[in-house]
Amino acid sequence: SAVISQKPSRDICQRGTSLTIQCQVDSQVTMMFWYRQQPGQSLTLIATANQGSEATYESGFVIDKFPISRPNLTFSTLTVSNMSPEDSSIYLCSVQQGLSTDTQYFGPGTRLTVL
Amino acid sequence: QKEVEQDPGPLSVPEGAIVSLNCTYSNSAFQYFMWYRQYSRKGPELLMYTYSSGNKEDGRFTAQVDKSSKYISLFIRDSQPSDSATYLCAMSELNFGNEKLTFGTGTRLTIIP
């Protein structure tokens, strides 16, 4: 299975600032995903990031708020822009190594608190 | 109505008991069903994976899918304190190459020694 690391593991930020979260995988993968996990709520897919193409955003998430980069097959970043306390959440990177969903693995997450 | 419903718990059971965790769903197009285990301050890890209806067993864990009732279950036999975690069900449609997972809210489980 893929080994995924995320930086930072946690952060406390001020309202109105931006934070970039990094996701590094130990092997090349085609599909990478960014999720949000808020207390008491389901893991929610923010966007799918495929190398060489624009990220695909889910309903309710927009590129201006959550810009994503995918410069190569082992790395991606998610930026949370112009943050508000409602953005306080755990952000998870996920990769899919094969064609089907049983090959999807998650990183340890980034715990973000916005004051 | 949420696409996937899962009782958030918390659920506390004594060590050695059989644990039953459940999810219901409304989307009849779901074909792949998964259970993830998430320890505190860790990312989810895939525990069980089933396709369509039926049972699947892996050691102390059994996953059941009843598509007619839109109901899935995870059973843990001989529960251990190390099983204490949040258990998330997840589902996806048959869509090769870009299979979006839809998750339940997770059930927090504590096994009491």
Coordinates of C-alpha atoms in Angstrom, one line a residue, chain A residues 8-96:
Chain A
P8 CA 1.8 20.4 8.4
S9 CA 0.2 17.9 10.7
R10 CA -1.6 20.7 12.5
D11 CA -1.8 24.4 12.5
I12 CA -3.6 27.3 14.1
C13 CA -4.2 30.2 11.8
Q14 CA -5.8 33.6 11.9
R15 CA -8.9 34.6 10.1
G16 CA -8.3 35.9 6.6
T17 CA -5.0 34.2 6.0
S18 CA -4.2 31.2 3.8
L19 CA -2.6 27.8 4.5
T20 CA -1.0 25.4 2.0
I21 CA -1.1 21.7 2.9
Q22 CA 1.3 19.4 1.2
C23 CA 0.8 15.7 0.4
Q24 CA 3.6 13.4 -0.6
V25 CA 3.3 9.8 -1.7
D26 CA 6.1 7.2 -1.8
S27 CA 5.0 5.9 -5.3
Q28 CA 3.6 7.3 -8.4
V29 CA -0.2 7.5 -8.5
T30 CA -2.6 8.8 -11.1
M31 CA -5.4 9.9 -8.8
M32 CA -5.2 12.0 -5.7
F33 CA -8.0 13.3 -3.7
W34 CA -8.5 16.0 -1.0
Y35 CA -11.2 15.4 1.7
R36 CA -12.4 17.5 4.6
Q37 CA -13.5 15.8 7.9
Q38 CA -15.4 18.1 10.2
P39 CA -16.5 17.0 13.7
G40 CA -19.6 14.9 13.6
Q41 CA -19.8 15.0 9.8
S42 CA -18.9 12.6 7.0
L43 CA -15.6 12.7 5.2
T44 CA -16.5 15.1 2.3
L45 CA -14.6 15.1 -1.0
I46 CA -13.3 18.5 -1.9
A47 CA -11.7 17.8 -5.3
T48 CA -9.9 15.2 -7.4
A49 CA -6.4 16.2 -8.5
N50 CA -5.0 14.4 -11.5
Q51 CA -1.5 15.2 -12.8
G52 CA -1.5 17.2 -16.0
S53 CA -5.1 18.4 -15.8
E54 CA -7.2 20.9 -13.8
A55 CA -8.6 19.7 -10.5
T56 CA -12.2 18.6 -10.5
Y57 CA -14.2 20.2 -7.6
E58 CA -17.2 18.8 -5.9
S59 CA -20.4 20.7 -5.5
G60 CA -20.0 23.4 -2.8
F61 CA -16.2 23.7 -3.3
V62 CA -14.6 26.3 -5.6
I63 CA -11.1 26.8 -6.9
D64 CA -10.8 30.3 -5.6
K65 CA -11.3 29.0 -2.0
F66 CA -9.4 25.7 -2.4
P67 CA -6.7 26.0 -5.1
I68 CA -5.0 22.7 -5.8
S69 CA -1.7 21.9 -7.5
R70 CA -0.5 18.6 -8.8
P71 CA 2.9 19.1 -10.4
N72 CA 3.9 15.4 -10.6
L73 CA 2.7 11.9 -9.8
T74 CA 3.8 11.9 -6.2
F75 CA 2.9 15.3 -4.9
S76 CA 0.0 17.6 -4.5
T77 CA -1.0 20.7 -2.5
L78 CA -4.2 22.1 -1.2
T79 CA -4.5 25.8 -0.2
V80 CA -7.3 26.9 2.1
S81 CA -7.7 30.6 1.2
N82 CA -9.0 33.6 3.1
M83 CA -9.8 31.3 6.1
S84 CA -12.7 31.7 8.5
P85 CA -13.5 29.7 11.7
E86 CA -15.8 27.5 9.6
D87 CA -12.8 26.2 7.7
S88 CA -11.6 24.6 11.0
S89 CA -11.4 20.9 10.1
I90 CA -9.2 18.0 9.3
Y91 CA -8.0 17.9 5.7
L92 CA -7.0 14.5 4.3
C93 CA -5.1 13.6 1.2
S94 CA -6.0 10.3 -0.4
V95 CA -4.5 8.4 -3.4
Q96 CA -5.9 5.6 -5.5

